[in-house]
Amino acid sequence: MNLSEPEKLALANGVLTIDVGAVVANYRTLVAQVAPARCAGVVKADSYGLGADKIAPALWQAGCRDFFVALIGEGLALRDILGPEARIYVLNGLPPGAENAAVSANLIPVLNSLAQCRAWKDTGRPAVLQVDSGMSRMGLSVADQEALLADEELLESLDLVLLMSHLANADEPDHEGNLSQHAGFLAASSLFPKLPLSLANSAGSFHGDSFHLDLCRPGAVLYGIEAGPRVVGIKPVVQLEARVGQLRDIPAGASIGYGYQFTADKPMRLATISVGYADGWPRSLSNRGAAWFSGQRLPIVGRVSMDSFVVDAGAVPELAEGDLVELIGEHQSADDVARDAGTIGYEILTNLGRRYHRIYNFSAGGAS
Ligand SMILES: *Cc1c(COP(=O)(O)O)cnc(C)c1O
């Protein structure tokens, strides 16, 4: 069935509005922050759930030429979106058997192990070498780096275009791990002396010039979520509104939702919202957190279920079935929701569901 946009909007359980103009403004803020270092765009996980098909081309138009995804499959999709010129790096490396696909789309894998180096060497194609500077997650250990240096044939057959590592504590600028990882990374760079260097994610890009090196790799800041205490000047990107499915009045003593996790101690007016954990609205918000309407906070009562949750709507007698309440926006950010849910803004964004009606705004500079 072919529905018009207003019809789609009318039947949607929620409206997710993504301000691509604000993403571009945040990119420009980062470019100025890290210059003369180059600034990449991290668009893994479908641009943190917001739509790489819309966001990556906007970043390209803003001058971004270096794009990071996590998976080869994401790289293949991004190649189709961006065309042949973009540099597309794949952070999670090269699973065995993925070489041909990576070559076919001219992807630049991040080689994280000696096995990956060996699997890539015969392609003659460019690659990034990642070293582990202390996070113990991905990249060559110091012993692996020495083994690579000792294997001249392997080293010389690799076309390495970048040396990278990743910070484990960039969101805590005073954490001693930042300086020790920086030192470890520079030690590795002296072993591979001719390679350009990349260390900083969003938060690391605000640690001072010594962390910028040749290329920064911000993701979170592009999408307007909190990355670290020194990050300033970033615009919000996401607005999420959810439909009121039903209103009801209950007497004192009535219980609400699965498991009767809330019992009214007075008569209450409730609104049932047509969004649940299947939409990425965390179940951990049961009896925590809120929706907003007309500047009023409507606390969540009872458990969040798969397709709905209930709020105390006593403060807004004008609320009607079909109205939209704010879940992310002016009154509460994705990071506020994350704090209520015991997680981080990254997880809230990347879980945003597929059932919302999506609206993309491309206004230059983004909303203020
Ligand atoms: C996800 C990721 C980034 C981007 O991190 P943000 O905190 O979102 O800026 C950069 N580098 C690596 C290796 C990553 O995995």
mmCIF file of C-alpha atoms and ligand atoms in Angstrom:
data_model
loop_
_atom_site.group_PDB
_atom_site.id
_atom_site.type_symbol
_atom_site.label_atom_id
_atom_site.label_comp_id
_atom_site.label_asym_id
_atom_site.label_seq_id
_atom_site.Cartn_x
_atom_site.Cartn_y
_atom_site.Cartn_z
ATOM 1 C CA MET A 1 0.000 0.000 0.000
ATOM 2 C CA ASN A 2 1.282 3.433 -0.910
ATOM 3 C CA LEU A 3 0.877 5.851 1.964
ATOM 4 C CA SER A 4 1.431 9.589 1.800
ATOM 5 C CA GLU A 5 3.842 11.159 4.291
ATOM 6 C CA PRO A 6 0.975 12.596 6.404
ATOM 7 C CA GLU A 7 -0.650 9.150 6.501
ATOM 8 C CA LYS A 8 2.615 7.524 7.566
ATOM 9 C CA LEU A 9 2.972 10.133 10.276
ATOM 10 C CA ALA A 10 -0.605 9.589 11.465
ATOM 11 C CA LEU A 11 -0.178 5.862 11.979
ATOM 12 C CA ALA A 12 3.347 5.914 13.411
ATOM 13 C CA ASN A 13 3.956 5.092 17.070
ATOM 14 C CA GLY A 14 6.553 7.819 17.237
ATOM 15 C CA VAL A 15 8.416 10.427 15.262
ATOM 16 C CA LEU A 16 12.210 10.468 15.164
ATOM 17 C CA THR A 17 13.549 13.756 13.816
ATOM 18 C CA ILE A 18 17.213 13.866 12.861
ATOM 19 C CA ASP A 19 18.857 17.219 12.287
ATOM 20 C CA VAL A 20 21.483 16.470 9.643
ATOM 21 C CA GLY A 21 22.313 20.186 9.531
ATOM 22 C CA ALA A 22 23.330 19.947 13.181
ATOM 23 C CA VAL A 23 25.533 16.915 12.426
ATOM 24 C CA VAL A 24 27.307 18.985 9.784
ATOM 25 C CA ALA A 25 27.644 21.925 12.192
ATOM 26 C CA ASN A 26 29.161 19.580 14.782
ATOM 27 C CA TYR A 27 31.558 18.256 12.131
ATOM 28 C CA ARG A 28 32.669 21.802 11.322
ATOM 29 C CA THR A 29 33.206 22.488 15.038
ATOM 30 C CA LEU A 30 35.444 19.423 15.192
ATOM 31 C CA VAL A 31 37.341 20.383 12.046
ATOM 32 C CA ALA A 32 38.178 23.738 13.652
ATOM 33 C CA GLN A 33 39.005 22.041 16.958
ATOM 34 C CA VAL A 34 41.559 19.588 15.548
ATOM 35 C CA ALA A 35 43.100 21.591 12.666
ATOM 36 C CA PRO A 36 45.653 21.214 11.192
ATOM 37 C CA ALA A 37 44.989 17.521 11.856
ATOM 38 C CA ARG A 38 42.463 15.927 9.511
ATOM 39 C CA CYS A 39 39.017 15.053 10.829
ATOM 40 C CA ALA A 40 37.335 11.778 9.855
ATOM 41 C CA GLY A 41 33.696 10.854 10.409
ATOM 42 C CA VAL A 42 32.842 7.670 12.307
ATOM 43 C CA VAL A 43 29.627 6.341 10.750
ATOM 44 C CA LYS A 44 29.640 2.786 12.119
ATOM 45 C CA ALA A 45 26.388 1.140 13.239
ATOM 46 C CA ASP A 46 24.439 3.144 10.634
ATOM 47 C CA SER A 47 25.800 6.450 11.964
ATOM 48 C CA TYR A 48 25.030 5.482 15.568
ATOM 49 C CA GLY A 49 21.521 4.485 14.533
ATOM 50 C CA LEU A 50 20.677 7.756 12.820
ATOM 51 C CA GLY A 51 21.062 6.750 9.149
ATOM 52 C CA ALA A 52 24.427 6.616 7.383
ATOM 53 C CA ASP A 53 22.671 6.920 4.010
ATOM 54 C CA LYS A 54 21.644 10.479 4.944
ATOM 55 C CA ILE A 55 24.519 11.507 7.201
ATOM 56 C CA ALA A 56 27.603 10.251 5.352
ATOM 57 C CA PRO A 57 26.787 12.173 2.122
ATOM 58 C CA ALA A 58 26.190 15.333 4.181
ATOM 59 C CA LEU A 59 29.614 14.886 5.812
ATOM 60 C CA TRP A 60 31.166 14.323 2.399
ATOM 61 C CA GLN A 61 29.620 17.598 1.182
ATOM 62 C CA ALA A 62 31.107 19.312 4.228
ATOM 63 C CA GLY A 63 34.558 18.165 3.150
ATOM 64 C CA CYS A 64 34.964 14.898 5.056
ATOM 65 C CA ARG A 65 36.972 12.352 3.075
ATOM 66 C CA ASP A 66 37.799 9.720 5.714
ATOM 67 C CA PHE A 67 35.003 7.476 7.016
ATOM 68 C CA PHE A 68 35.202 4.740 9.629
ATOM 69 C CA VAL A 69 32.769 1.836 9.899
ATOM 70 C CA ALA A 70 33.040 -1.229 12.144
ATOM 71 C CA LEU A 71 32.233 -4.044 9.727
ATOM 72 C CA ILE A 72 33.087 -5.007 6.157
ATOM 73 C CA GLY A 73 29.357 -5.225 5.379
ATOM 74 C CA GLU A 74 28.896 -1.651 6.569
ATOM 75 C CA GLY A 75 31.795 -0.637 4.344
ATOM 76 C CA LEU A 76 30.219 -2.277 1.285
ATOM 77 C CA ALA A 77 26.961 -0.396 1.901
ATOM 78 C CA LEU A 78 28.802 2.867 2.490
ATOM 79 C CA ARG A 79 30.762 2.480 -0.751
ATOM 80 C CA ASP A 80 27.460 2.372 -2.638
ATOM 81 C CA ILE A 81 26.315 5.484 -0.794
ATOM 82 C CA LEU A 82 29.476 7.576 -1.167
ATOM 83 C CA GLY A 83 30.898 6.493 -4.494
ATOM 84 C CA PRO A 84 34.478 5.615 -5.389
ATOM 85 C CA GLU A 85 36.489 8.485 -3.896
ATOM 86 C CA ALA A 86 35.799 8.248 -0.166
ATOM 87 C CA ARG A 87 38.383 6.553 2.031
ATOM 88 C CA ILE A 88 36.444 3.907 3.988
ATOM 89 C CA TYR A 89 38.230 2.238 6.898
ATOM 90 C CA VAL A 90 36.919 -0.866 8.673
ATOM 91 C CA LEU A 91 37.671 -0.785 12.403
ATOM 92 C CA ASN A 92 36.906 -4.386 13.351
ATOM 93 C CA GLY A 93 39.407 -5.674 10.834
ATOM 94 C CA LEU A 94 39.293 -8.500 8.405
ATOM 95 C CA PRO A 95 37.420 -11.723 9.217
ATOM 96 C CA PRO A 96 38.884 -14.764 7.408
ATOM 97 C CA GLY A 97 37.317 -15.013 3.958
ATOM 98 C CA ALA A 98 36.353 -11.320 3.761
ATOM 99 C CA GLU A 99 39.382 -10.287 1.696
ATOM 100 C CA ASN A 100 37.719 -10.391 -1.723
ATOM 101 C CA ALA A 101 34.709 -8.402 -0.610
ATOM 102 C CA ALA A 102 36.962 -5.795 0.986
ATOM 103 C CA VAL A 103 39.085 -5.534 -2.148
ATOM 104 C CA SER A 104 36.053 -5.340 -4.437
ATOM 105 C CA ALA A 105 34.777 -2.216 -2.646
ATOM 106 C CA ASN A 106 38.228 -0.728 -2.174
ATOM 107 C CA LEU A 107 37.838 -0.791 1.618
ATOM 108 C CA ILE A 108 40.798 -0.086 3.876
ATOM 109 C CA PRO A 109 40.787 -2.681 6.647
ATOM 110 C CA VAL A 110 42.261 -1.960 10.034
ATOM 111 C CA LEU A 111 44.636 -4.893 10.532
ATOM 112 C CA ASN A 112 44.377 -5.912 14.163
ATOM 113 C CA SER A 113 46.476 -9.079 14.260
ATOM 114 C CA LEU A 114 49.414 -10.750 12.531
ATOM 115 C CA ALA A 115 46.970 -13.219 10.954
ATOM 116 C CA GLN A 116 45.058 -10.329 9.404
ATOM 117 C CA CYS A 117 48.336 -8.830 8.129
ATOM 118 C CA ARG A 118 49.198 -12.138 6.462
ATOM 119 C CA ALA A 119 45.715 -12.508 4.977
ATOM 120 C CA TRP A 120 45.877 -9.007 3.443
ATOM 121 C CA LYS A 121 49.453 -8.852 2.196
ATOM 122 C CA ASP A 122 48.879 -10.459 -1.205
ATOM 123 C CA THR A 123 46.154 -7.985 -2.120
ATOM 124 C CA GLY A 124 48.691 -5.178 -2.454
ATOM 125 C CA ARG A 125 45.978 -2.806 -1.218
ATOM 126 C CA PRO A 126 46.254 -0.118 1.474
ATOM 127 C CA ALA A 127 45.558 -0.979 5.085
ATOM 128 C CA VAL A 128 45.699 0.565 8.551
ATOM 129 C CA LEU A 129 47.769 -1.049 11.282
ATOM 130 C CA GLN A 130 46.255 -0.894 14.758
ATOM 131 C CA VAL A 131 48.430 -1.293 17.842
ATOM 132 C CA ASP A 132 47.140 -1.985 21.329
ATOM 133 C CA SER A 133 48.319 0.864 23.541
ATOM 134 C CA GLY A 134 46.613 -0.376 26.684
ATOM 135 C CA MET A 135 42.952 -1.139 26.064
ATOM 136 C CA SER A 136 43.493 -4.857 25.399
ATOM 137 C CA ARG A 137 40.690 -4.907 22.862
ATOM 138 C CA MET A 138 42.045 -4.723 19.305
ATOM 139 C CA GLY A 139 45.410 -4.283 17.682
ATOM 140 C CA LEU A 140 48.906 -5.726 17.778
ATOM 141 C CA SER A 141 50.537 -6.213 21.173
ATOM 142 C CA VAL A 142 54.133 -5.032 21.602
ATOM 143 C CA ALA A 143 55.279 -8.620 20.989
ATOM 144 C CA ASP A 144 53.204 -8.767 17.785
ATOM 145 C CA GLN A 145 54.671 -5.448 16.652
ATOM 146 C CA GLU A 146 58.177 -6.848 17.131
ATOM 147 C CA ALA A 147 57.239 -10.022 15.271
ATOM 148 C CA LEU A 148 55.934 -7.937 12.362
ATOM 149 C CA LEU A 149 59.141 -5.890 12.294
ATOM 150 C CA ALA A 150 61.189 -9.088 12.301
ATOM 151 C CA ASP A 151 59.249 -10.448 9.313
ATOM 152 C CA GLU A 152 60.631 -8.162 6.621
ATOM 153 C CA GLU A 153 58.882 -9.911 3.795
ATOM 154 C CA LEU A 154 55.482 -9.483 5.442
ATOM 155 C CA LEU A 155 56.110 -5.887 6.450
ATOM 156 C CA GLU A 156 57.316 -4.857 3.017
ATOM 157 C CA SER A 157 54.402 -6.444 1.230
ATOM 158 C CA LEU A 158 51.895 -4.418 3.270
ATOM 159 C CA ASP A 159 50.860 -0.981 2.002
ATOM 160 C CA LEU A 160 50.287 0.619 5.419
ATOM 161 C CA VAL A 161 48.731 4.080 5.189
ATOM 162 C CA LEU A 162 47.990 4.816 8.868
ATOM 163 C CA LEU A 163 48.983 3.680 12.341
ATOM 164 C CA MET A 164 46.174 3.856 14.870
ATOM 165 C CA SER A 165 45.235 3.036 18.425
ATOM 166 C CA HIS A 166 42.205 3.751 20.602
ATOM 167 C CA LEU A 167 41.793 5.419 23.991
ATOM 168 C CA ALA A 168 39.980 3.535 26.757
ATOM 169 C CA ASN A 169 39.450 6.531 29.067
ATOM 170 C CA ALA A 170 39.071 9.533 26.784
ATOM 171 C CA ASP A 171 35.839 10.495 28.574
ATOM 172 C CA GLU A 172 37.908 11.032 31.766
ATOM 173 C CA PRO A 173 40.573 13.536 30.670
ATOM 174 C CA ASP A 174 42.525 13.236 33.927
ATOM 175 C CA HIS A 175 42.678 9.449 33.877
ATOM 176 C CA GLU A 176 46.332 8.385 33.880
ATOM 177 C CA GLY A 177 45.530 5.832 31.164
ATOM 178 C CA ASN A 178 45.347 8.649 28.598
ATOM 179 C CA LEU A 179 48.958 9.670 29.033
ATOM 180 C CA SER A 180 50.239 6.104 29.244
ATOM 181 C CA GLN A 181 48.337 5.148 26.078
ATOM 182 C CA HIS A 182 49.643 8.262 24.324
ATOM 183 C CA ALA A 183 53.195 7.312 25.305
ATOM 184 C CA GLY A 184 52.678 3.704 24.251
ATOM 185 C CA PHE A 185 51.301 4.812 20.910
ATOM 186 C CA LEU A 186 54.241 7.137 20.248
ATOM 187 C CA ALA A 187 56.612 4.278 21.138
ATOM 188 C CA ALA A 188 54.871 2.119 18.534
ATOM 189 C CA SER A 189 55.061 4.957 16.020
ATOM 190 C CA SER A 190 58.850 5.052 16.419
ATOM 191 C CA LEU A 191 58.888 1.401 15.298
ATOM 192 C CA PHE A 192 56.881 2.268 12.158
ATOM 193 C CA PRO A 193 58.353 5.708 11.613
ATOM 194 C CA LYS A 194 56.866 6.834 8.314
ATOM 195 C CA LEU A 195 53.195 6.279 9.060
ATOM 196 C CA PRO A 196 50.611 9.003 9.737
ATOM 197 C CA LEU A 197 49.033 8.612 13.185
ATOM 198 C CA SER A 198 45.500 8.471 14.576
ATOM 199 C CA LEU A 199 44.580 8.138 18.258
ATOM 200 C CA ALA A 200 41.694 10.418 19.244
ATOM 201 C CA ASN A 201 37.975 9.687 19.232
ATOM 202 C CA SER A 202 35.466 12.476 20.086
ATOM 203 C CA ALA A 203 36.577 13.069 23.645
ATOM 204 C CA GLY A 204 40.255 12.593 22.769
ATOM 205 C CA SER A 205 39.923 15.377 20.202
ATOM 206 C CA PHE A 206 39.472 17.758 23.158
ATOM 207 C CA HIS A 207 42.532 16.570 25.104
ATOM 208 C CA GLY A 208 44.905 19.052 23.530
ATOM 209 C CA ASP A 209 47.013 19.223 20.411
ATOM 210 C CA SER A 210 49.327 16.349 21.305
ATOM 211 C CA PHE A 211 46.405 13.931 20.940
ATOM 212 C CA HIS A 212 45.348 15.170 17.483
ATOM 213 C CA LEU A 213 48.330 13.797 15.560
ATOM 214 C CA ASP A 214 47.402 13.373 11.861
ATOM 215 C CA LEU A 215 43.791 12.173 11.905
ATOM 216 C CA CYS A 216 41.004 12.327 14.518
ATOM 217 C CA ARG A 217 38.131 9.837 14.554
ATOM 218 C CA PRO A 218 35.071 11.396 16.204
ATOM 219 C CA GLY A 219 31.669 9.743 16.245
ATOM 220 C CA ALA A 220 29.615 10.685 19.307
ATOM 221 C CA VAL A 221 30.167 14.437 19.040
ATOM 222 C CA LEU A 222 28.849 14.428 15.465
ATOM 223 C CA TYR A 223 25.583 13.004 16.759
ATOM 224 C CA GLY A 224 25.246 15.453 19.642
ATOM 225 C CA ILE A 225 25.726 13.050 22.523
ATOM 226 C CA GLU A 226 27.970 13.612 25.529
ATOM 227 C CA ALA A 227 31.482 12.327 24.938
ATOM 228 C CA GLY A 228 33.504 13.952 27.717
ATOM 229 C CA PRO A 229 33.612 16.900 30.104
ATOM 230 C CA ARG A 230 35.836 19.098 27.923
ATOM 231 C CA VAL A 231 33.652 18.859 24.827
ATOM 232 C CA VAL A 232 31.926 22.188 24.157
ATOM 233 C CA GLY A 233 29.885 23.833 21.406
ATOM 234 C CA ILE A 234 27.982 20.752 20.246
ATOM 235 C CA LYS A 235 24.405 20.930 18.944
ATOM 236 C CA PRO A 236 21.714 18.352 19.697
ATOM 237 C CA VAL A 237 20.751 16.211 16.715
ATOM 238 C CA VAL A 238 17.921 13.911 17.798
ATOM 239 C CA GLN A 239 14.334 14.581 18.716
ATOM 240 C CA LEU A 240 11.982 11.703 19.583
ATOM 241 C CA GLU A 241 8.246 12.046 20.123
ATOM 242 C CA ALA A 242 5.881 9.202 20.987
ATOM 243 C CA ARG A 243 2.187 8.692 20.489
ATOM 244 C CA VAL A 244 -0.356 8.624 23.307
ATOM 245 C CA GLY A 245 -2.281 5.417 22.584
ATOM 246 C CA GLN A 246 -4.813 5.655 25.357
ATOM 247 C CA LEU A 247 -5.828 7.678 28.420
ATOM 248 C CA ARG A 248 -7.466 6.227 31.504
ATOM 249 C CA ASP A 249 -8.389 7.098 35.073
ATOM 250 C CA ILE A 250 -7.683 4.578 37.799
ATOM 251 C CA PRO A 251 -8.812 4.506 41.439
ATOM 252 C CA ALA A 252 -6.518 4.284 44.451
ATOM 253 C CA GLY A 253 -5.317 0.706 44.882
ATOM 254 C CA ALA A 254 -5.189 -0.158 41.144
ATOM 255 C CA SER A 255 -1.908 -1.612 39.861
ATOM 256 C CA ILE A 256 -0.123 -0.835 36.602
ATOM 257 C CA GLY A 257 1.568 -3.056 34.029
ATOM 258 C CA TYR A 258 3.393 -6.387 34.075
ATOM 259 C CA GLY A 259 4.198 -7.663 37.527
ATOM 260 C CA TYR A 260 2.112 -4.937 39.196
ATOM 261 C CA GLN A 261 5.324 -3.042 39.832
ATOM 262 C CA PHE A 262 3.384 0.154 40.635
ATOM 263 C CA THR A 263 0.211 0.523 42.691
ATOM 264 C CA ALA A 264 -1.641 3.834 42.841
ATOM 265 C CA ASP A 265 -2.021 5.287 46.347
ATOM 266 C CA LYS A 266 -4.523 7.826 45.030
ATOM 267 C CA PRO A 267 -6.784 8.160 41.964
ATOM 268 C CA MET A 268 -4.598 8.751 38.911
ATOM 269 C CA ARG A 269 -4.883 9.781 35.274
ATOM 270 C CA LEU A 270 -2.616 7.651 33.093
ATOM 271 C CA ALA A 271 -1.418 7.875 29.506
ATOM 272 C CA THR A 272 -0.313 4.713 27.719
ATOM 273 C CA ILE A 273 2.460 5.557 25.249
ATOM 274 C CA SER A 274 2.824 3.398 22.104
ATOM 275 C CA VAL A 275 6.579 2.878 22.402
ATOM 276 C CA GLY A 276 8.355 0.060 24.213
ATOM 277 C CA TYR A 277 11.594 -1.818 24.518
ATOM 278 C CA ALA A 278 11.139 -3.146 20.968
ATOM 279 C CA ASP A 279 11.724 0.462 19.930
ATOM 280 C CA GLY A 280 14.876 0.713 21.992
ATOM 281 C CA TRP A 281 13.113 2.456 24.876
ATOM 282 C CA PRO A 282 14.941 0.627 27.667
ATOM 283 C CA ARG A 283 13.070 -1.717 29.984
ATOM 284 C CA SER A 284 15.375 -0.431 32.714
ATOM 285 C CA LEU A 285 13.251 2.749 32.655
ATOM 286 C CA SER A 286 10.510 0.823 34.478
ATOM 287 C CA ASN A 287 9.355 3.123 37.322
ATOM 288 C CA ARG A 288 12.180 5.515 36.348
ATOM 289 C CA GLY A 289 12.483 8.348 33.870
ATOM 290 C CA ALA A 290 9.711 10.282 32.182
ATOM 291 C CA ALA A 291 8.062 11.684 29.083
ATOM 292 C CA TRP A 292 7.324 15.418 28.695
ATOM 293 C CA PHE A 293 4.306 17.387 27.475
ATOM 294 C CA SER A 294 3.604 21.132 27.638
ATOM 295 C CA GLY A 295 6.684 21.652 29.769
ATOM 296 C CA GLN A 296 5.450 19.110 32.345
ATOM 297 C CA ARG A 297 7.326 16.000 33.395
ATOM 298 C CA LEU A 298 5.192 12.825 33.185
ATOM 299 C CA PRO A 299 6.885 10.110 35.277
ATOM 300 C CA ILE A 300 6.951 6.531 34.007
ATOM 301 C CA VAL A 301 4.870 4.242 36.226
ATOM 302 C CA GLY A 302 5.170 0.446 36.138
ATOM 303 C CA ARG A 303 7.230 -1.648 33.771
ATOM 304 C CA VAL A 304 8.121 -0.711 30.215
ATOM 305 C CA SER A 305 6.670 -3.423 27.964
ATOM 306 C CA MET A 306 7.550 -4.381 24.395
ATOM 307 C CA ASP A 307 5.249 -1.924 22.624
ATOM 308 C CA SER A 308 4.080 0.464 25.327
ATOM 309 C CA PHE A 309 4.676 2.075 28.689
ATOM 310 C CA VAL A 310 2.522 4.114 31.052
ATOM 311 C CA VAL A 311 3.076 7.598 32.450
ATOM 312 C CA ASP A 312 1.360 9.591 35.169
ATOM 313 C CA ALA A 313 -0.490 12.238 33.121
ATOM 314 C CA GLY A 314 -2.089 14.006 36.091
ATOM 315 C CA ALA A 315 -0.172 17.213 35.387
ATOM 316 C CA VAL A 316 -1.569 17.658 31.857
ATOM 317 C CA PRO A 317 -5.396 17.455 31.744
ATOM 318 C CA GLU A 318 -5.325 18.722 28.140
ATOM 319 C CA LEU A 319 -3.405 15.636 26.900
ATOM 320 C CA ALA A 320 -5.455 13.698 24.323
ATOM 321 C CA GLU A 321 -5.226 10.311 22.613
ATOM 322 C CA GLY A 322 -3.079 10.661 19.495
ATOM 323 C CA ASP A 323 -0.983 13.495 20.907
ATOM 324 C CA LEU A 324 2.793 13.210 20.773
ATOM 325 C CA VAL A 325 4.809 13.409 23.982
ATOM 326 C CA GLU A 326 8.534 14.212 24.064
ATOM 327 C CA LEU A 327 10.941 11.362 24.849
ATOM 328 C CA ILE A 328 14.138 13.049 23.610
ATOM 329 C CA GLY A 329 14.287 16.782 22.915
ATOM 330 C CA GLU A 330 14.219 20.134 24.594
ATOM 331 C CA HIS A 331 13.425 18.845 28.096
ATOM 332 C CA GLN A 332 15.513 15.681 28.191
ATOM 333 C CA SER A 333 18.492 14.717 26.082
ATOM 334 C CA ALA A 334 19.459 11.211 24.994
ATOM 335 C CA ASP A 335 22.080 11.401 27.757
ATOM 336 C CA ASP A 336 19.424 12.275 30.368
ATOM 337 C CA VAL A 337 17.433 9.226 29.259
ATOM 338 C CA ALA A 338 20.636 7.191 29.437
ATOM 339 C CA ARG A 339 21.333 8.304 33.015
ATOM 340 C CA ASP A 340 17.806 7.278 34.068
ATOM 341 C CA ALA A 341 18.277 3.935 32.313
ATOM 342 C CA GLY A 342 21.759 3.285 33.728
ATOM 343 C CA THR A 343 23.556 3.430 30.393
ATOM 344 C CA ILE A 344 25.212 5.932 28.024
ATOM 345 C CA GLY A 345 23.814 8.090 25.222
ATOM 346 C CA TYR A 346 25.649 5.929 22.664
ATOM 347 C CA GLU A 347 23.484 2.953 23.615
ATOM 348 C CA ILE A 348 20.255 4.958 23.521
ATOM 349 C CA LEU A 349 21.003 6.227 19.978
ATOM 350 C CA THR A 350 22.223 2.940 18.524
ATOM 351 C CA ASN A 351 19.119 1.142 19.839
ATOM 352 C CA LEU A 352 16.598 3.619 18.426
ATOM 353 C CA GLY A 353 13.987 1.435 16.798
ATOM 354 C CA ARG A 354 12.996 0.898 13.199
ATOM 355 C CA ARG A 355 9.281 1.533 13.767
ATOM 356 C CA TYR A 356 9.429 5.298 14.168
ATOM 357 C CA HIS A 357 8.470 7.656 11.387
ATOM 358 C CA ARG A 358 11.751 9.335 10.506
ATOM 359 C CA ILE A 359 12.111 12.955 9.480
ATOM 360 C CA TYR A 360 15.466 14.297 8.285
ATOM 361 C CA ASN A 361 16.139 18.042 8.419
ATOM 362 C CA PHE A 362 18.922 19.358 6.236
ATOM 363 C CA SER A 363 18.791 23.056 7.158
ATOM 364 C CA ALA A 364 22.280 24.541 7.039
ATOM 365 C CA GLY A 365 23.883 24.988 10.431
ATOM 366 C CA GLY A 366 21.234 22.998 12.271
ATOM 367 C CA ALA A 367 18.713 24.203 14.800
ATOM 368 C CA SER A 368 20.120 26.500 17.450
HETATM 369 C C1 LIG B 1 33.668 4.045 17.902
HETATM 370 C C2 LIG B 1 35.092 4.396 17.723
HETATM 371 C C3 LIG B 1 35.483 5.736 17.551
HETATM 372 C C4 LIG B 1 34.523 6.889 17.746
HETATM 373 O O1 LIG B 1 34.310 7.049 19.142
HETATM 374 P P1 LIG B 1 33.440 8.262 19.734
HETATM 375 O O2 LIG B 1 33.625 8.170 21.206
HETATM 376 O O3 LIG B 1 32.029 7.974 19.334
HETATM 377 O O4 LIG B 1 33.951 9.494 19.144
HETATM 378 C C5 LIG B 1 36.802 5.992 17.230
HETATM 379 N N1 LIG B 1 37.710 4.992 17.128
HETATM 380 C C6 LIG B 1 37.384 3.693 17.332
HETATM 381 C C7 LIG B 1 38.428 2.642 17.219
HETATM 382 C C8 LIG B 1 36.065 3.351 17.651
HETATM 383 O O5 LIG B 1 35.749 2.065 17.886
#
